[in-house]
PDB file of C-alpha atoms in Angstrom:
ATOM      1  CA  MET A   7      16.649  76.460  20.879  1.00 40.00           C
ATOM      2  CA  ALA A   8      17.606  77.207  24.280  1.00 52.00           C
ATOM      3  CA  GLU A   9      18.358  73.882  26.368  1.00 71.00           C
ATOM      4  CA  GLN A  10      17.110  70.687  23.961  1.00 82.00           C
ATOM      5  CA  THR A  11      17.729  67.341  23.411  1.00 88.00           C
ATOM      6  CA  THR A  12      18.723  64.917  20.917  1.00 92.00           C
ATOM      7  CA  SER A  13      19.643  62.105  19.454  1.00 94.00           C
ATOM      8  CA  SER A  14      20.509  60.750  16.104  1.00 96.00           C
ATOM      9  CA  ILE A  15      19.408  57.046  13.452  1.00 96.00           C
ATOM     10  CA  SER A  16      21.592  55.806  10.584  1.00 97.00           C
ATOM     11  CA  ILE A  17      18.616  54.782   8.268  1.00 97.00           C
ATOM     12  CA  ASP A  18      19.395  53.021   5.057  1.00 97.00           C
ATOM     13  CA  ALA A  19      17.623  55.300   2.763  1.00 97.00           C
ATOM     14  CA  PRO A  20      20.046  58.311   0.791  1.00 96.00           C
ATOM     15  CA  PRO A  21      18.371  61.844   2.698  1.00 97.00           C
ATOM     16  CA  ALA A  22      16.999  63.104  -0.264  1.00 95.00           C
ATOM     17  CA  GLU A  23      14.290  59.349   0.506  1.00 96.00           C
ATOM     18  CA  VAL A  24      14.613  60.528   3.983  1.00 97.00           C
ATOM     19  CA  MET A  25      13.742  64.397   3.169  1.00 97.00           C
ATOM     20  CA  ALA A  26      11.065  62.767   1.686  1.00 96.00           C
ATOM     21  CA  VAL A  27       9.117  61.110   4.106  1.00 97.00           C
ATOM     22  CA  ILE A  28       9.863  64.288   6.310  1.00 97.00           C
ATOM     23  CA  ALA A  29       8.300  65.994   4.212  1.00 96.00           C
ATOM     24  CA  ASP A  30       5.489  64.323   3.455  1.00 96.00           C
ATOM     25  CA  LEU A  31       3.491  65.634   6.681  1.00 97.00           C
ATOM     26  CA  GLU A  32      -0.370  64.600   5.700  1.00 96.00           C
ATOM     27  CA  ALA A  33       1.098  61.151   5.963  1.00 97.00           C
ATOM     28  CA  TYR A  34       2.726  61.578   9.075  1.00 96.00           C
ATOM     29  CA  PRO A  35      -0.934  59.613  11.466  1.00 96.00           C
ATOM     30  CA  GLU A  36      -0.186  56.233   8.545  1.00 96.00           C
ATOM     31  CA  TRP A  37       3.251  56.230  10.705  1.00 94.00           C
ATOM     32  CA  THR A  38       3.795  58.480  13.079  1.00 91.00           C
ATOM     33  CA  ALA A  39       0.900  56.863  16.222  1.00 88.00           C
ATOM     34  CA  SER A  40       0.369  60.086  18.014  1.00 89.00           C
ATOM     35  CA  VAL A  41      -0.355  62.134  15.512  1.00 94.00           C
ATOM     36  CA  LYS A  42      -3.758  62.017  14.760  1.00 95.00           C
ATOM     37  CA  HIS A  43      -4.511  63.903  11.869  1.00 97.00           C
ATOM     38  CA  VAL A  44      -1.947  66.905   9.828  1.00 97.00           C
ATOM     39  CA  GLU A  45      -3.442  70.048   8.139  1.00 98.00           C
ATOM     40  CA  ILE A  46      -0.966  71.339   5.734  1.00 97.00           C
ATOM     41  CA  LEU A  47      -1.495  75.398   6.103  1.00 97.00           C
ATOM     42  CA  THR A  48       0.275  77.077   3.765  1.00 96.00           C
ATOM     43  CA  VAL A  49       4.379  75.815   1.267  1.00 95.00           C
ATOM     44  CA  TYR A  50       6.357  77.684  -0.268  1.00 92.00           C
ATOM     45  CA  ASP A  51       6.179  78.870  -3.756  1.00 84.00           C
ATOM     46  CA  ASP A  52       9.244  77.165  -4.705  1.00 77.00           C
ATOM     47  CA  GLU A  53       9.539  73.839  -6.826  1.00 77.00           C
ATOM     48  CA  ALA A  54       9.678  71.524  -3.974  1.00 78.00           C
ATOM     49  CA  GLU A  55       6.588  73.372  -2.407  1.00 88.00           C
ATOM     50  CA  ARG A  56       7.932  72.025   0.955  1.00 95.00           C
ATOM     51  CA  PRO A  57       5.071  73.158   3.828  1.00 97.00           C
ATOM     52  CA  ALA A  58       5.473  76.566   5.895  1.00 97.00           C
ATOM     53  CA  GLU A  59       3.147  75.937   8.732  1.00 98.00           C
ATOM     54  CA  ALA A  60       0.709  72.876   9.327  1.00 98.00           C
ATOM     55  CA  ARG A  61      -1.002  71.888  12.173  1.00 98.00           C
ATOM     56  CA  PHE A  62      -1.503  68.442  13.616  1.00 97.00           C
ATOM     57  CA  VAL A  63      -3.508  66.706  16.066  1.00 96.00           C
ATOM     58  CA  LEU A  64      -1.691  65.097  18.894  1.00 90.00           C
ATOM     59  CA  ASP A  65      -3.073  62.571  20.549  1.00 88.00           C
ATOM     60  CA  ALA A  66      -0.033  60.699  23.116  1.00 78.00           C
ATOM     61  CA  GLY A  67      -1.810  59.616  25.815  1.00 75.00           C
ATOM     62  CA  ALA A  68      -2.507  62.219  28.823  1.00 69.00           C
ATOM     63  CA  ILE A  69      -0.891  64.665  26.181  1.00 75.00           C
ATOM     64  CA  LYS A  70      -3.489  65.970  23.972  1.00 84.00           C
ATOM     65  CA  ASP A  71      -3.044  69.037  22.525  1.00 91.00           C
ATOM     66  CA  THR A  72      -4.291  70.438  18.608  1.00 96.00           C
ATOM     67  CA  TYR A  73      -0.986  73.128  17.366  1.00 96.00           C
ATOM     68  CA  THR A  74       0.166  74.593  14.873  1.00 98.00           C
ATOM     69  CA  LEU A  75       4.414  74.359  13.326  1.00 98.00           C
ATOM     70  CA  SER A  76       6.501  76.717  11.137  1.00 98.00           C
ATOM     71  CA  TYR A  77       8.663  75.226   8.675  1.00 98.00           C
ATOM     72  CA  GLU A  78      11.660  75.959   7.215  1.00 97.00           C
ATOM     73  CA  TRP A  79      13.710  73.210   4.962  1.00 96.00           C
ATOM     74  CA  ASP A  80      17.727  73.648   3.896  1.00 95.00           C
ATOM     75  CA  ASP A  81      17.598  71.266   1.055  1.00 92.00           C
ATOM     76  CA  ASP A  82      17.467  68.025   1.682  1.00 94.00           C
ATOM     77  CA  THR A  83      19.610  68.034   4.464  1.00 96.00           C
ATOM     78  CA  GLU A  84      17.739  69.721   7.482  1.00 97.00           C
ATOM     79  CA  VAL A  85      14.454  71.023   8.676  1.00 98.00           C
ATOM     80  CA  ARG A  86      13.793  73.539  11.199  1.00 98.00           C
ATOM     81  CA  TRP A  87      10.607  73.687  12.946  1.00 98.00           C
ATOM     82  CA  THR A  88       8.653  76.262  15.592  1.00 98.00           C
ATOM     83  CA  LEU A  89       5.170  76.560  17.815  1.00 97.00           C
ATOM     84  CA  VAL A  90       3.116  79.177  15.959  1.00 98.00           C
ATOM     85  CA  GLU A  91       0.326  78.413  18.333  1.00 96.00           C
ATOM     86  CA  GLY A  92      -0.781  75.974  20.325  1.00 94.00           C
ATOM     87  CA  GLY A  93      -3.213  75.158  23.419  1.00 91.00           C
ATOM     88  CA  LEU A  94      -0.864  72.219  25.957  1.00 85.00           C
ATOM     89  CA  LEU A  95       1.925  73.407  23.930  1.00 87.00           C
ATOM     90  CA  LYS A  96       3.872  76.584  25.070  1.00 90.00           C
ATOM     91  CA  ALA A  97       7.178  75.534  22.970  1.00 89.00           C
ATOM     92  CA  MET A  98       8.166  73.606  20.339  1.00 92.00           C
ATOM     93  CA  ASP A  99      11.766  74.146  18.778  1.00 95.00           C
ATOM     94  CA  GLY A 100      13.081  71.284  16.847  1.00 96.00           C
ATOM     95  CA  SER A 101      15.074  69.685  13.296  1.00 97.00           C
ATOM     96  CA  TYR A 102      16.191  67.107  11.398  1.00 97.00           C
ATOM     97  CA  ARG A 103      19.626  67.318  10.239  1.00 98.00           C
ATOM     98  CA  LEU A 104      20.790  64.740   7.637  1.00 98.00           C
ATOM     99  CA  VAL A 105      24.264  63.934   7.269  1.00 97.00           C
ATOM    100  CA  PRO A 106      25.905  60.826   4.320  1.00 96.00           C
ATOM    101  CA  ALA A 107      26.883  57.759   6.042  1.00 95.00           C
ATOM    102  CA  GLY A 108      28.122  56.351   2.939  1.00 87.00           C
ATOM    103  CA  GLU A 109      26.361  54.657  -0.058  1.00 86.00           C
ATOM    104  CA  ASN A 110      23.473  54.746   0.534  1.00 92.00           C
ATOM    105  CA  SER A 111      22.180  56.145   5.048  1.00 96.00           C
ATOM    106  CA  THR A 112      22.598  58.737   6.695  1.00 98.00           C
ATOM    107  CA  GLU A 113      22.060  60.066  10.181  1.00 97.00           C
ATOM    108  CA  VAL A 114      20.171  61.364  11.652  1.00 97.00           C
ATOM    109  CA  THR A 115      20.001  63.377  14.374  1.00 97.00           C
ATOM    110  CA  TYR A 116      17.028  65.150  15.587  1.00 96.00           C
ATOM    111  CA  GLN A 117      16.729  67.868  18.362  1.00 96.00           C
ATOM    112  CA  LEU A 118      13.822  69.180  20.344  1.00 92.00           C
ATOM    113  CA  SER A 119      12.976  71.441  22.914  1.00 89.00           C
ATOM    114  CA  VAL A 120       9.512  71.202  24.125  1.00 85.00           C
ATOM    115  CA  GLU A 121       6.958  73.623  26.225  1.00 84.00           C
ATOM    116  CA  ILE A 122       3.621  72.704  27.554  1.00 79.00           C
ATOM    117  CA  ALA A 123       0.979  74.692  29.957  1.00 77.00           C
ATOM    118  CA  ILE A 124       1.613  72.433  32.306  1.00 71.00           C
ATOM    119  CA  PRO A 125       5.313  71.905  35.084  1.00 68.00           C
ATOM    120  CA  LEU A 126       7.282  69.670  35.004  1.00 61.00           C
ATOM    121  CA  LEU A 127      10.176  69.037  36.925  1.00 56.00           C
ATOM    122  CA  GLY A 128      13.749  69.166  34.207  1.00 60.00           C
ATOM    123  CA  LEU A 129      14.453  65.800  34.442  1.00 59.00           C
ATOM    124  CA  MET A 130      10.958  64.729  33.712  1.00 62.00           C
ATOM    125  CA  LYS A 131      11.180  66.997  30.809  1.00 61.00           C
ATOM    126  CA  ARG A 132      14.146  65.757  29.612  1.00 67.00           C
ATOM    127  CA  LYS A 133      12.790  62.594  29.452  1.00 68.00           C
ATOM    128  CA  ALA A 134       9.599  62.715  27.721  1.00 71.00           C
ATOM    129  CA  GLU A 135      11.306  64.901  24.707  1.00 71.00           C
ATOM    130  CA  LYS A 136      14.236  62.075  24.612  1.00 73.00           C
ATOM    131  CA  VAL A 137      10.544  59.416  25.032  1.00 76.00           C
ATOM    132  CA  ILE A 138       9.406  61.735  21.855  1.00 78.00           C
ATOM    133  CA  ILE A 139      12.316  61.693  19.355  1.00 80.00           C
ATOM    134  CA  ASP A 140      13.693  58.097  20.110  1.00 84.00           C
ATOM    135  CA  THR A 141       9.360  57.591  19.777  1.00 86.00           C
ATOM    136  CA  ALA A 142       9.802  59.102  15.829  1.00 88.00           C
ATOM    137  CA  LEU A 143      13.714  57.919  14.824  1.00 91.00           C
ATOM    138  CA  LYS A 144      12.320  54.486  14.917  1.00 93.00           C
ATOM    139  CA  GLU A 145       9.550  55.459  13.421  1.00 92.00           C
ATOM    140  CA  LEU A 146      10.919  57.522  10.531  1.00 94.00           C
ATOM    141  CA  LYS A 147      13.540  54.651  10.163  1.00 94.00           C
ATOM    142  CA  LYS A 148      10.655  52.339   9.953  1.00 95.00           C
ATOM    143  CA  ARG A 149       8.740  53.962   7.903  1.00 95.00           C
ATOM    144  CA  VAL A 150      11.874  54.749   4.964  1.00 96.00           C
ATOM    145  CA  GLU A 151      13.713  51.088   5.479  1.00 95.00           C
ATOM    146  CA  GLY A 152      10.404  49.241   5.648  1.00 88.00           C
TER     147      GLY A 152
END
């Protein structure tokens, strides 16, 4: 990932529980305001059977798009994704990194870099990424702890 925006949050659950919520992509529309639909296209043929590729329908106000992401999973410690194809989105690279923080707590760090077809000043782009990340982390925390 080139220039990226990063933020972290502490979630009161072990990493395996947090990663289970992150990996359940098809449930995202239930708890993520801007994701309207997710379709798993392929899964890894391993014990976890986690998604390898998924198509998302996004409606984030001014930004509406359908895009496909490719995923790489590192057990319950990290997931990385990259854009395969999109309409408005030209690039999207991101990751969640999970680090145990005590007996029943996880520090979740979200990194994101997005390029869209509409030109934006660097400062505006980073601010938009920061809003996306902070919202996603708060929604993830609420879903896992709720």
